[in-house]
Each structure stands twice: as structure tokens, then as C-alpha cells.
Amino acid sequence: MISQFFVLSQRGDNIVFRDYRRDVQKGSAEIFFRKVKFWKEDGKEEAPPVFNLDGVNYFHVKVVGLLFVATTRTNLSPSLALELLQRIARAIKDYLGVLNEESMRKNFVLVYELLDEVIDFGYVQTTSTEVLKSYVFNEPIVIDAARLPTLGPAALFMQGNKRMPGTAVTKSVVANEPGGRKREEIFVDIIEKISVTFSSSGYVLTSEIDGTIQMKSYLSGNPEIRLALNDDLHIGRGSVPSFGYSRSSGTGAVILDDCNFHESVHMDSFDVDRTLSLVPPDGEFPVMNYRITQEFKPPFTINTLIEEAGSLKAEVILKIRAEFPSSVTANTILIEMPLPTYTTRVNFDLERGIVGQNADFKESQKKLEWNIKKIVGGSEHTLRAKLNFSQELHGNITKEAGPVSLTFTIPMYNPSRLQVKYLQIAKKSKTANPYRWVRYVTQANSYVARI
Amino acid sequence: MAPPAQSHRSPSPSQPSGKGEVSDLKTQLRQLAGSRAPGTDDTKRDLFKKVISYMTIGIDVSSVFSEMVMCSATSDIVLKKMCYLYVGNYAKHNPDLALLTINFLQRDCKDEDPMIRGLALRSLCSLGVANLVEYLVGPLGNGLKDGNSYVRMVAAVGVLKLYHLSASTCLDADFPPLLKQLMLKDKDAQVVANCLTSLQEIWSLEASTSEEAARERETLLSKPVVYYFLNRMKEFSEWAQCIVLELVSKYVPMDTEEIFDIMNLLEDRLHHANGAVVLATIKVFLHMTLSMTDVHQQVYERIKAPLLTLVSSGSPEQSYAVLSHLHLLVMRAPYIFSSDYKHFYCQYNEPFYVKKLKLEMLTAVANESNTYEIVTELCEYVANVDIPMARESIRAVGKIALQQYDVNAIVDRLLQFLEMEKEHVTAETLVLVKDLLRKYPQWSHDCIAVVGNISSKNVQEPKAKAALIWMLGEYAQDMQDSPYILEGLVENWDEEDSAEVRLHLLTAVVKCFLRRAPETQKALGDALAAGVTDFHQDVHDRAFLYYRLLKYDVSVAERIVNPPKQAVSVFADTQSSEMKDRIFDEFNSLSVVYQKAQFLQPSYMFTDKEHRGPFAFSEELGNLSIGTEPSDAAVAAQRVEANDKDLLLGTSEKEEGHGYGSNGSAYSAPSYNASTTAGASQAHFDLVSIDQPSTVHPPVSFAIDDLLGLGMPSAPSSVPSTLQLNAKASIDANAFQQKWRQQPISLSQETSIDPRGVAGMMNPQALPQHMQGHSINCIASGGQAPKFKFFFFAQKEDGSSAYLVECIINSSSCKVQLKIKADEQATSQAFSELFQSALSKFGSA
């Protein structure tokens, strides 16, 4: 059971604090914050999400810079506590539209209302936005969503994708829009986080896709929804017929290693026609999480060349190539590479006439950073960096530098080729067809090229 | 919410100090109290919000209590809720004022709106004021019978709140049977779940005093009840499912058919997106199949994919919790996961605590077929700029080598690390190479060729330096420069801060001398000269020991300092298998994350602080509980006290030797063995043996026999082997204490205890009682898991000698350290045997 729940700002102020069992001292928020802040003297190591201090167990998750914390004295399931914290954050976001310190402060009474119903005497009652709706009476004070970081990966769609209504993902499930009526719409997001490790010779050592089908529904009357996925979708690597007749299409089957589903999902016809049916509850939730280790084409290849130029100098040439169709554009690409600790100065040579690129040497971390705003599919970019060292090179420079890591976002592209073929909403009335948004996005989780 | 009265938080400048504002609020609220003017509620809302926000940031607003209550007469539900929140926060500390709220709460409990009834009932039960419990009984009784499920849901938890306020009121009102009825028939699943949690808590707490409650608790685990819950599984919310699954995991099915039925029923829970549900289901599967080896294995195969999916979906925090459980399973059955090793590769942006778990898993799953790839991957991390990660990775490589896979290639890799010329890499590798050589002496030629090239100037870390020096001494014959390097190190004796290094240096110089006397003579002389004047007690004593040994007989010195060694076959595991089993029993709990079972033992996690030494005791017996039958409460209290006193000692456990002065017992301090993996007594005989001598009092020859442990009967034969103890011996604590101080230690030994005995340690009285049966009386006891300390007293039948024993038992390693003091030194060995045989029977009886 949970003893206390609280949310702390980045500076350690209580935004909300709820004591359910009165068996943990009142100063716990401060004790917790101090411990987390000074976990190790050098400040380099992060505090783990679960720790015990003086007999009190502290659980915490970080959401948009806020610390969501629970305490207990019992030998609770850590998964339960951490999952709960994440869900509380999500429920609050569903109500406030935007989750951040300001919105929490403005709506703390509403948040208390939620907390009252989510946990009673330490036991979880419900975290369902839908169920909570009947208990919450405060009207959310919606803050201006523009340029605010939001909770969850849905925020990715905001960047450079004009086709999406920007306000939708930051809309409260309870607040009415200025017009006084709610817009009927539903969002289905296919979000894939990819991890790839390239060996120094450029071939793929490991690769994995961690995907989620995220749904956010603003439909009134809770109609049933049918979600059709690829016909050639297989679950479990052993389930693919070895005779390969399903691969005759040439594109190859989509094979999920494994997946799990939200409890509202019915799988009755999944085996027949790969269709999921569900009555989506209010709020944002993952319909399905999946994991793929089947090989896929990595969206970027990276080429690194290091040439020693005398004993105190070296040149690094980084080449990045976009391996996706030219109709797709990747956003906010960041390429990082640790350099030898004795590097003193770096001169960069960017491509001429290209805008939206910059390169920097982070002296304190001895790291090279190369930012590219946009990369169009099929294109290639090169960076030359001349390094100056304070001491003579000894041994192999490749042991002192690297690996090269990438972060990026690619909207409307997913390497697994998992698709939502159609999204059917069971009609209940003759009102206008609700808006349906099916969106894809790929994000780098750990994208590393060794040198 | 923090009642600010107790808060130590000083308001930051940006926050209002509170006083002026609060009295303003008070006046404003008072004005509004009776007003029925339109818009009053809106004004009230604003004021209430202010009050709540002050409360949140820690300003004491309890002074507006009566005004808040006066304003609570409203039909506005938002206002009501804020008022309930406020009242719930301050009532406990203002019981008189709380009485004011009873009226309106009771009235609200009868409101037409079920929402208001529920909210009022919840607030009423949450007041936490013991002398108001009489007002709770009626509304609670009505609440349990309410037609609305929300009210029943609140009432079911309310009963538990009442129980914690006044158990007798709750039981007298017959609420538990009512809850049970409700649990077994209510249509609403959340009501059922709340009844279950409340009953579980009440009956568990009652079980110790009431047989009936214990029986009732058992019936929760009976087949009809468990099946009832299983059949309604899908109706429950995911959180309630977790509770039900935890219950099911304790249920013992009759036969295998039942097990399969339950598992088939729960199979789809493994695909739930909520990690807590999946882990709870896995716990059921694992525990039910424990006795069915094949099925158990299938379960492992079955749960692998869902666990891996959970690890890679969700927030980093959630995946950490799941990964900890995966870690546990991998450690239990590495072979099942050996083909999944790629999932345990570290990603560069993962936090260190995740990487560490993964490295341990990689180490565990390494086998003939994947070792090459795993080690290759680990070598990448060694070159990592992240230094702690590089170190852990080197250790991981070393551990794999010690598991005997592909040692050849691994030794090559390790030696390559030395050539990387990174200080932390070199240091970590040296320590490992030393351990490897102790296990695989056959690699010494390859290793020393490379190690010999390392300049000792580039090695600064004490552990690494000690390892290098150990190798220089151990392989003096094969390393050309060894005497000269050692000589250089001896020259810098004064600059060497680490006593550990100086101790190793002494031993290495002596070893080197024994093989290459002419070249080492100068270094030896300098080292001994520096050693005997060293301010560190152990260094000083060891230098003297060597000096006297060499003076006495070089060949004896040779046998003591440099005996033939056996290779270490297995390095002791840091965690006992019993501990691991216990953690496994507590699957899906914090024990798994902490990798410590039973942390709920109040004497352990709840008082044991990270900043305190894990175990430390002062010599002052006064801090321990005195007498043979101390009450449990006294023991607990004394333990804490003992701990407090020992802050200083605890932090310098390694330097423990200081405190004992010249009575010679300093050598019984923990071994200075550079290896962190214990159990090295064989190969490190030269160092460890120093831990076991008797004091200077017995004749020298005896001491040497004892030191060498050459298989001679270590107890002089003059001692009658049938030592009889006086069954009625007694001594009072003060006399014991005085005697303990005066006498030197005549015997200091390490032995081990039956793990079953260790299990018995959970009851602090068990061991003293057991030993009393053997005419050995406990004078004082204390300690916390895993270390317990006892003082025993015994007397020879004829009363000619008293024996005083300090016995330290480590319940996780099953090791026992004994220090025996005796009037008759000569019989101490015989007594020790007697004592140990009595101890060994503990737990087996």
C-alpha cells in the first residue's frame, strides 16, 4: 500500500502532497529530494527509481521535469508503484490537457480531487480517466499550450507537421472548446523507438524496434472501434510458416517478437483478420505495445573516418546518409561523439551553402555535437572536424573516442511497416463523421555507430 | 498533506510567510460564513483554494479550522471536497475542533446524492481521531448496506480505517463478517476488492492474538474463495487484479490438474500492458510449478517474451522494475536465457543502475557458445568514456573468465586492456589478473610478461597497487626486475598512504627475499626497518612478525610466508543460495530490487541505515541487552542504541585493529586480502594465516603449528578431550565485562554454521536457549541481520577455568567468528571444539 504521494517541482517544492496512511514522517518530501539530488557526491550517477532510506521506501518517476513520488513502509511490488505513478501523471494530463508545473499549480485542487479517488487509504481504486470523470467536479484551468513541452511521445507530432491540429493532443478530456461543443475526433499514433548498434565496420550488430499504438479518443458516447493491422502480421518469431508463402508479396511479413494489449482490447477476430476491437476509454492509453528484433533497414548509416595528422592533430570525417524515401523528412537530428580527453580545440568544416546545421565542441564533456535541423530522405551530409591535442597520441585513437550516437525523429515513417489499415468507428448517430487521425513516427532510442 | 506545524521547511522568500495572510483569510471566511448572497460560493472557492495551497506548501492554516467548518454549509460539491480535504488534514492534531465537523459529516452521510454520501463517509473515517470512533459505527454500517456501489466501496475501506483507529470498536461492531459477506456477493468488483484488502489487513494483524482471525485468514486461501476470485478476474480493475493474483500466488493447489487449470485461466494476463499485472501473474506461475521441474522450465520459456517486451516498453523507471525481476530469473536459470544475451547488451544512454544489472546478466548467461560475442561486446564498454561503466565491464570479463569459459582468449583480452594505458583500466585489470592467477596459475607466464612491463608509477589505486605488488612477490622468480621494482617501492615507503599496500609490500619483499636473497637483501632491510616504525598497528605488527620469524629460522619463515599454494577452485559467492531462494519467494516485491530478502524484518531495514556500518559493536557490554532472557522489545531498543554508539567504529571497520591496543587481537581484524571475493584462504594463505594465530602468550612453537595448520592436532594433547562444563555456571554481566577486558584472547577462530541454524537466528532467543542446553550461557546478545553478536560464558566442571566467548555470526555467509578468552589458556582449544560442536547442532535439532 502507498503511504504518501507527492509531486515535486524541479527545485524540490511540493506541488501537491497527499498523505494516505500517516505512517511516514511528514518531512519525507524534503528527505527524498535531498537524497535524489545528492545521490553520489560527483553528481554523475542518477538515483535509482526505488530506494530505501530509514525504513521508508521511495518510488519516483520523472515526467516533464516533475518528480512524481510515492512512499511506503511495506514490501510493495515496485512495478505496481512505478506503473501507478506513471498512470497518475497520465490521468492528470488527460484532465489538464498539458502537464507541467504551471498547469499543476493552477489546477492543484482538481489534482487533489483526482488523488482522492485514485488512492484510498493506500490502496489503488482506479486510474481510469473514464471512471474518474464521474468524481471530478472542478473545471480545469487550461493553460496556453503553445510552445510547452507535453507529456508523452505524442508531442513529437507537433514539430513540422502542419497536417495535424496542434491543439488536439493538449486538449483536456473534460474541458469544452471555445465554441462550447466538443469536437468528435480520435487519434491513433504508431510510435516506434528504434535501437541500432553498428559495428566499427558498419554492419548491424543489434537492432530492435519498440513500438506502441497509442490512442486518444475524444468521441462521445464511447462507440466501438475496429482497428485493422497488416494481414501478414505474425506474433512470436516461431509462428512464421517456414515455407514462406506469406512472403510472396515481396515485402515480407511483419513479425512481432511479442506484444501486449490494453485491457479494453478484444482479440476475438485477431487471428482471423488481424483486427483489434475495443471501446476506447477516455484519455490517452496504449492499445498495444510490441517488440521487433526482425531485421529492418536502419534509417541512417553513419561513416566515421579518423585520420591522424601528426602527433598532436587528427581529423574526423563524419558522414551521415538517410536511407529512407525522399518523401520523408527527418527532424532535429543530433550527432554526438566523445573525443579524446586531451582534445583542446576543434575546427569544423561544414558543407557550404547548407542552412540549419551547426557543429560544436563541448569542452567540458569533451564531446563533439553536430545538429542538423532536417534531413530529406536519400540525402547525405558530411562534417569535417580538425582536432588539436594537448599531448601526443599514444596507442589507438579509436579507443579514446567514440562511439558516434544519433538522436532523431522521423514523422510519417516507421521501419517495421506495421500499419493501421483502417480505423472503423461503429456509428451510433447520424452526426457528422468524426475526425480520425492515424499518425506514424519513428524516434531513435539508442542509435550508435562504433568506430 | 503536511501539517505545517511540524514542518521544518522554512518558506522561501517567494512564498508568503503566512501569518498576516492567514489572519486575513480568517476574517474573510468569517464574513462569508452566514452569507447567502449570490456569488458567495465563488468567493468561497477562491478562499478555500488559498487555504489549501498554503497547506500544500507547508504553512500552518489550522487556525482557520472553525471558520472552514462554518463555511462548509453549502451544496457546492467542489467546496465540500476542499473542506473535507482540509478537515482530513488537521483533524488529527485538533481533536476538539474535529468534533465540530462530526455534525455536518454525519448529515452529509445521509445526503440524497450518493457521491456526497461517499465523500462524507470517507472524510469521516479519515479524521483519525480516536475518541470520535463512536460516531463512525452507524454511518459505516449504513454505508456497507448502501444501494450505491461507490458508497459501499468507500465503506469497505472505511472499516479498515476504523480498525486502525480502534480495533475493538471495529470488531465489536462485527464489521469483518459483514465485509466477508459483501466480498462474496457484491456485484461491484471494486467493492469486492476493497473488502478483500481490508480483511487481509485486519485478519493478518489479528491473527497473532486471535485464533479465529488466523482461521479466517486461512479461509481466504481456501479453494472456494480463490476460485470465486479467479472466476471474476476479468471484472476487476488492473490494480485489483494485482491484489487477487497476489492472493492466488499463496494458494496451494491440490493437484497438477488444478495448477494447469489456473495457469490456463491466467495465461492471457501475461499479455497485459500493466507490468504489475504481468509480474503478479508470473509469480503465480512460478510458485505453483516449483515442484514440477519440467513445467517450471516451460514457464520460464513462456514468460521470457512478455518480460522482455515490458522492459523495452514504458518509462525507464518501469523497465528498471521489470528488469530487476528478469535479473533474478536470469541468475536462477542462466541457461534458459543464454540465447537471449543480446537483450542484455547495454545501450549507451541507459542509466548506470540499469547497465549494472545488464552486465551481471551478461556475466551469468555466458556459456561455451556465446562467450566470445559477449566478451567482445564487453570489451567495447571497457573503451567507454564512462569510467564506472568501464570498470564494471572489466570485472564482468574477469568473472566470465573465472567461470572457465574460453579462458585463453579472455586472458589475451585482459592483457590487451593493460596496453590501453588508461589508468582506471589498468588498475581494474591488475586486480583481475591477480584473481585469475590464483585460479589459473598456468597462465602466469603470459601474464607476468605483460604485467612486468607496467610501470608501478602508473598504478596509483591501492587495490591495483596491492595486486601488482602481490604478483611481484609471488612471481619474483620469473620477473627479472622484481627485486628492483620492490626496492623502488620500499624507498617511497613514506609516501605510500595505503596501509593495505604497505602490508602487501612487506609480504612481497619477504617472498622475494626467500627466492632471490642477494638482490633483495637491501630492500628487505629497508622494508622491515620502515615497517617496525610504521604508525599503523597492523603494518607494525606484521613487520615484527616477519623480523622475528626470519631471525628464528628462515626455513620456518619460508613455510609460513611462502608455502606451496593450491589454486582456488571456486571463489565464494557473495550471496548465499538460501538468500536467493528467499528473494525468489518474495517475487514481485521490493526485495527483488534491493536484492535482499526479508527486508521487512523490523530489525533490519527499518533501523539499519545506509550511513551506519552494516555491523559494529563496541566493547562495552553495557550497550547490549544483559541477561539470558531479555524481552524482545528491550533487545530492539538496545540494538538501535548499540548502533548509535558505534557510528565511529562502524565507519572504520577496516581499521578496527587500532582500538585493541597491544593485546595482539588486532590480527583478528578482517583480512587485508585485496580480493573482494572472499573465501580465498587457500591461495592467500600467507596473508590470511595471520588472521588465525593465538596470541603471543602460548609458546612460540605452538603458535607456529597453529599458524601453519599443517595437519598436526592443533590442540596440545595434554588437554583432556573430554572437557566437562559446569551446567550451573553463572556470572553477572558486570563481572563478565570486567573479565573480558582484563584477559587476553587465547583463541580466535573462524568457522561456519549450518544454514538451518541461521534460519533459526530470526528468533533472537533461539541460539541462547540452544547453547544453554550445552551448559554455555548467553550473557548478552545483539545485532541485526545479517550480523549477530553474542557473548557467552561457560565454566569448567571443577570451576578451575572460566571461558568467555565472543561469537559473531554472519547469517548471510553462514560464517562465525569466535574469540575465546580463558583462565586456563591450555584448555581453550578443547573448549572451542566443544563450543563449535554445540553450535553446529543448532538448527539441526
Coordinates of N, CA, C and O in Angstrom, one line a residue, chain B residues 508-600:
Chain B
A508 N 55.5 -9.1 0.1 CA 56.2 -9.3 -1.2 C 57.7 -9.3 -1.1 O 58.4 -10.1 -1.7
V509 N 58.2 -8.4 -0.3 CA 59.6 -8.2 -0.2 C 60.2 -9.5 0.5 O 61.2 -10.0 0.1
V510 N 59.4 -10.0 1.5 CA 59.9 -11.2 2.2 C 59.9 -12.4 1.2 O 60.9 -13.2 1.1
K511 N 58.8 -12.5 0.4 CA 58.8 -13.6 -0.5 C 59.9 -13.5 -1.5 O 60.5 -14.5 -1.9
C512 N 60.1 -12.3 -2.0 CA 61.2 -12.1 -3.0 C 62.5 -12.4 -2.4 O 63.4 -13.1 -3.0
F513 N 62.7 -12.1 -1.1 CA 63.9 -12.3 -0.4 C 64.2 -13.8 -0.3 O 65.3 -14.3 -0.5
L514 N 63.1 -14.6 -0.1 CA 63.3 -16.0 0.1 C 63.7 -16.7 -1.2 O 64.3 -17.8 -1.1
R515 N 63.5 -16.0 -2.3 CA 63.9 -16.6 -3.6 C 65.2 -16.0 -4.1 O 66.0 -16.7 -4.8
R516 N 65.3 -14.7 -3.9 CA 66.4 -14.1 -4.5 C 67.1 -13.2 -3.5 O 67.1 -12.0 -3.6
A517 N 67.6 -13.9 -2.5 CA 68.1 -13.2 -1.3 C 69.1 -12.1 -1.6 O 69.0 -11.0 -1.1
P518 N 70.2 -12.4 -2.4 CA 71.2 -11.4 -2.6 C 70.6 -10.1 -3.1 O 71.0 -9.0 -2.6
E519 N 69.7 -10.2 -4.1 CA 69.2 -9.0 -4.7 C 68.3 -8.2 -3.9 O 68.0 -7.0 -4.0
T520 N 67.6 -8.9 -2.9 CA 66.5 -8.3 -2.2 C 66.9 -7.9 -0.8 O 66.2 -7.2 -0.1
Q521 N 68.2 -8.3 -0.4 CA 68.6 -8.0 1.0 C 68.4 -6.6 1.4 O 67.8 -6.3 2.5
K522 N 68.8 -5.7 0.6 CA 68.7 -4.3 0.9 C 67.2 -3.9 1.1 O 66.8 -3.3 2.1
A523 N 66.5 -4.2 0.1 CA 65.0 -3.9 0.1 C 64.4 -4.5 1.4 O 63.6 -3.8 2.1
L524 N 64.7 -5.7 1.7 CA 64.1 -6.3 2.9 C 64.5 -5.5 4.2 O 63.6 -5.2 5.0
G525 N 65.8 -5.2 4.3 CA 66.2 -4.5 5.5 C 65.5 -3.2 5.6 O 64.9 -2.8 6.6
D526 N 65.4 -2.5 4.5 CA 64.7 -1.2 4.5 C 63.2 -1.3 4.8 O 62.6 -0.5 5.6
A527 N 62.6 -2.3 4.2 CA 61.2 -2.5 4.4 C 60.9 -2.9 5.9 O 60.0 -2.3 6.5
L528 N 61.7 -3.8 6.5 CA 61.4 -4.1 7.9 C 61.7 -3.0 8.8 O 60.9 -2.7 9.7
A529 N 62.7 -2.2 8.5 CA 63.0 -1.0 9.3 C 61.9 0.0 9.2 O 61.4 0.5 10.2
A530 N 61.4 0.2 8.0 CA 60.3 1.1 7.9 C 59.0 0.5 8.5 O 58.2 1.3 9.2
G531 N 58.9 -0.8 8.4 CA 57.7 -1.4 8.9 C 57.5 -1.3 10.4 O 56.5 -1.0 11.0
V532 N 58.6 -1.6 11.1 CA 58.5 -1.6 12.6 C 58.3 -0.3 13.2 O 57.9 -0.1 14.3
T533 N 58.6 0.8 12.4 CA 58.4 2.1 12.9 C 57.1 2.7 12.3 O 56.8 3.8 12.6
D534 N 56.4 1.8 11.6 CA 55.2 2.3 10.9 C 54.1 2.7 12.0 O 54.0 2.0 13.0
F535 N 53.4 3.7 11.7 CA 52.4 4.1 12.7 C 51.2 3.2 12.7 O 50.4 3.2 13.6
H536 N 51.0 2.5 11.6 CA 49.8 1.6 11.5 C 50.1 0.3 12.3 O 51.1 -0.4 12.0
Q537 N 49.2 0.0 13.1 CA 49.3 -1.1 14.0 C 49.6 -2.4 13.2 O 50.5 -3.2 13.6
D538 N 48.9 -2.7 12.2 CA 49.0 -4.0 11.5 C 50.3 -4.1 10.8 O 51.0 -5.1 10.8
V539 N 50.7 -3.0 10.2 CA 51.9 -3.0 9.4 C 53.1 -3.2 10.4 O 54.0 -4.0 10.2
H540 N 53.0 -2.5 11.5 CA 54.0 -2.6 12.5 C 54.1 -4.0 13.0 O 55.2 -4.6 13.1
D541 N 53.0 -4.6 13.3 CA 53.0 -6.0 13.9 C 53.5 -7.0 12.8 O 54.2 -7.9 13.2
R542 N 53.0 -6.8 11.6 CA 53.5 -7.7 10.6 C 55.0 -7.6 10.4 O 55.7 -8.7 10.2
A543 N 55.5 -6.4 10.4 CA 56.9 -6.3 10.2 C 57.7 -7.0 11.3 O 58.7 -7.7 11.1
F544 N 57.2 -6.8 12.5 CA 57.8 -7.5 13.6 C 57.7 -9.0 13.5 O 58.7 -9.8 13.8
L545 N 56.6 -9.5 13.1 CA 56.4 -10.9 12.9 C 57.4 -11.5 11.9 O 58.1 -12.5 12.2
Y546 N 57.5 -10.8 10.8 CA 58.5 -11.3 9.8 C 59.9 -11.2 10.3 O 60.7 -12.1 10.1
Y547 N 60.2 -10.1 11.0 CA 61.5 -9.9 11.5 C 61.9 -11.1 12.4 O 62.9 -11.7 12.3
R548 N 61.0 -11.4 13.3 CA 61.2 -12.4 14.3 C 61.3 -13.8 13.7 O 62.1 -14.7 14.0
L549 N 60.4 -14.0 12.7 CA 60.4 -15.3 12.0 C 61.7 -15.5 11.3 O 62.3 -16.6 11.4
L550 N 62.1 -14.5 10.6 CA 63.3 -14.7 9.8 C 64.5 -14.9 10.8 O 65.4 -15.7 10.5
K551 N 64.5 -14.2 11.9 CA 65.5 -14.4 12.9 C 65.5 -15.8 13.5 O 66.5 -16.4 13.7
Y552 N 64.3 -16.3 13.7 CA 64.1 -17.6 14.3 C 64.6 -18.7 13.4 O 65.4 -19.5 13.8
D553 N 64.1 -18.7 12.2 CA 64.5 -19.8 11.3 C 64.0 -19.4 9.9 O 62.8 -19.3 9.7
V554 N 64.9 -19.3 9.0 CA 64.5 -18.9 7.6 C 63.6 -19.9 7.0 O 62.6 -19.6 6.3
S555 N 63.9 -21.2 7.3 CA 63.1 -22.2 6.6 C 61.6 -22.2 7.2 O 60.7 -22.5 6.5
V556 N 61.5 -21.9 8.5 CA 60.2 -21.8 9.0 C 59.5 -20.6 8.3 O 58.3 -20.7 7.9
A557 N 60.2 -19.5 8.2 CA 59.6 -18.3 7.6 C 59.2 -18.7 6.2 O 58.1 -18.3 5.7
E558 N 60.0 -19.4 5.5 CA 59.6 -19.9 4.1 C 58.3 -20.6 4.1 O 57.4 -20.4 3.3
R559 N 58.2 -21.5 5.1 CA 56.9 -22.3 5.1 C 55.7 -21.5 5.5 O 54.6 -21.8 5.1
I560 N 56.0 -20.5 6.2 CA 54.8 -19.6 6.6 C 54.5 -18.6 5.6 O 53.3 -18.5 5.2
V561 N 55.5 -17.9 5.1 CA 55.2 -16.8 4.2 C 55.0 -17.3 2.8 O 54.1 -16.8 2.0
N562 N 55.6 -18.4 2.4 CA 55.6 -18.8 1.0 C 55.3 -20.3 0.8 O 56.1 -20.9 0.2
P563 N 54.3 -20.8 1.4 CA 54.0 -22.2 1.3 C 53.5 -22.5 -0.1 O 53.1 -21.7 -0.8
P564 N 53.6 -23.8 -0.5 CA 53.0 -24.2 -1.8 C 51.5 -23.9 -1.7 O 50.9 -24.1 -0.7
K565 N 51.0 -23.4 -2.8 CA 49.6 -23.0 -2.8 C 48.8 -23.9 -3.8 O 49.3 -24.3 -4.8
Q566 N 47.6 -24.0 -3.4 CA 46.6 -24.7 -4.3 C 45.9 -23.6 -5.0 O 45.6 -22.6 -4.4
A567 N 45.6 -23.9 -6.3 CA 44.8 -22.9 -7.0 C 43.4 -22.9 -6.4 O 42.9 -23.9 -5.9
V568 N 42.8 -21.7 -6.4 CA 41.4 -21.5 -5.9 C 40.5 -22.2 -6.9 O 40.6 -21.9 -8.1
S569 N 39.7 -23.0 -6.4 CA 38.8 -23.6 -7.4 C 37.5 -22.8 -7.6 O 37.1 -22.5 -8.7
V570 N 36.9 -22.4 -6.5 CA 35.7 -21.6 -6.7 C 35.8 -20.4 -5.7 O 36.1 -20.6 -4.5
F571 N 35.6 -19.2 -6.2 CA 35.5 -18.1 -5.3 C 34.1 -18.0 -4.7 O 33.1 -18.3 -5.4
A572 N 34.1 -17.8 -3.5 CA 32.8 -17.8 -2.8 C 31.8 -16.8 -3.4 O 32.1 -15.7 -3.8
D573 N 30.6 -17.3 -3.4 CA 29.5 -16.4 -3.9 C 29.2 -15.4 -2.8 O 29.3 -15.6 -1.6
T574 N 28.9 -14.2 -3.3 CA 28.6 -13.2 -2.3 C 27.2 -13.3 -1.6 O 26.9 -12.8 -0.6
Q575 N 26.4 -14.1 -2.3 CA 25.0 -14.2 -1.8 C 24.8 -15.7 -1.6 O 25.0 -16.5 -2.5
S576 N 24.3 -16.1 -0.4 CA 24.0 -17.5 -0.2 C 22.8 -17.9 -1.0 O 21.9 -17.1 -1.3
S577 N 22.8 -19.2 -1.3 CA 21.7 -19.7 -2.1 C 20.4 -19.6 -1.3 O 19.3 -19.4 -1.9
E578 N 20.5 -19.7 0.0 CA 19.3 -19.6 0.8 C 18.7 -18.2 0.6 O 17.5 -18.1 0.5
M579 N 19.6 -17.2 0.6 CA 19.1 -15.9 0.5 C 18.4 -15.7 -0.9 O 17.4 -15.1 -1.0
K580 N 19.0 -16.3 -1.9 CA 18.4 -16.2 -3.2 C 17.0 -16.8 -3.3 O 16.1 -16.2 -3.9
D581 N 16.9 -17.9 -2.6 CA 15.6 -18.6 -2.6 C 14.6 -17.7 -1.9 O 13.4 -17.6 -2.3
R582 N 15.0 -17.1 -0.9 CA 14.1 -16.3 -0.1 C 13.6 -15.1 -1.0 O 12.5 -14.7 -0.9
I583 N 14.6 -14.5 -1.7 CA 14.2 -13.4 -2.6 C 13.2 -13.9 -3.6 O 12.2 -13.2 -3.9
F584 N 13.5 -15.1 -4.1 CA 12.6 -15.7 -5.1 C 11.2 -15.8 -4.5 O 10.2 -15.6 -5.2
D585 N 11.1 -16.2 -3.2 CA 9.8 -16.4 -2.6 C 9.1 -15.0 -2.6 O 7.8 -15.0 -2.6
E586 N 9.9 -14.0 -2.5 CA 9.3 -12.6 -2.4 C 9.3 -12.0 -3.8 O 9.4 -10.8 -3.9
F587 N 9.1 -12.7 -4.8 CA 9.0 -12.2 -6.2 C 7.9 -11.1 -6.3 O 6.9 -11.2 -5.6
N588 N 8.2 -10.2 -7.1 CA 7.2 -9.1 -7.3 C 7.1 -8.2 -6.0 O 6.1 -7.8 -5.6
S589 N 8.3 -8.0 -5.4 CA 8.3 -7.1 -4.2 C 9.6 -6.4 -4.3 O 10.5 -6.6 -5.1
L590 N 9.8 -5.4 -3.3 CA 11.0 -4.6 -3.3 C 12.2 -5.5 -3.0 O 13.3 -5.1 -3.4
S591 N 12.0 -6.6 -2.4 CA 13.2 -7.5 -2.1 C 14.0 -7.8 -3.3 O 15.2 -7.9 -3.3
V592 N 13.3 -7.9 -4.4 CA 14.0 -8.2 -5.7 C 14.8 -7.0 -6.2 O 16.0 -7.2 -6.6
V593 N 14.3 -5.8 -6.0 CA 15.0 -4.7 -6.5 C 16.3 -4.5 -5.6 O 17.3 -4.2 -6.0
Y594 N 16.0 -4.6 -4.3 CA 17.2 -4.4 -3.3 C 18.1 -5.6 -3.3 O 19.2 -5.5 -2.7
Q595 N 17.7 -6.7 -3.9 CA 18.4 -8.0 -3.8 C 18.7 -8.3 -2.4 O 19.8 -8.8 -2.1
K596 N 17.7 -8.1 -1.6 CA 17.9 -8.5 -0.2 C 16.5 -9.0 0.3 O 15.5 -8.3 0.1
A597 N 16.5 -10.2 0.8 CA 15.2 -10.8 1.2 C 14.9 -10.2 2.6 O 15.7 -9.6 3.2
Q598 N 13.6 -10.4 2.9 CA 13.2 -10.2 4.3 C 13.5 -8.8 4.8 O 13.7 -8.6 6.0
F599 N 13.5 -7.8 3.9 CA 13.9 -6.5 4.4 C 12.8 -6.0 5.3 O 13.0 -5.0 6.0
L600 N 11.7 -6.7 5.4 CA 10.7 -6.2 6.2 C 10.9 -6.5 7.7 O 10.3 -5.9 8.6

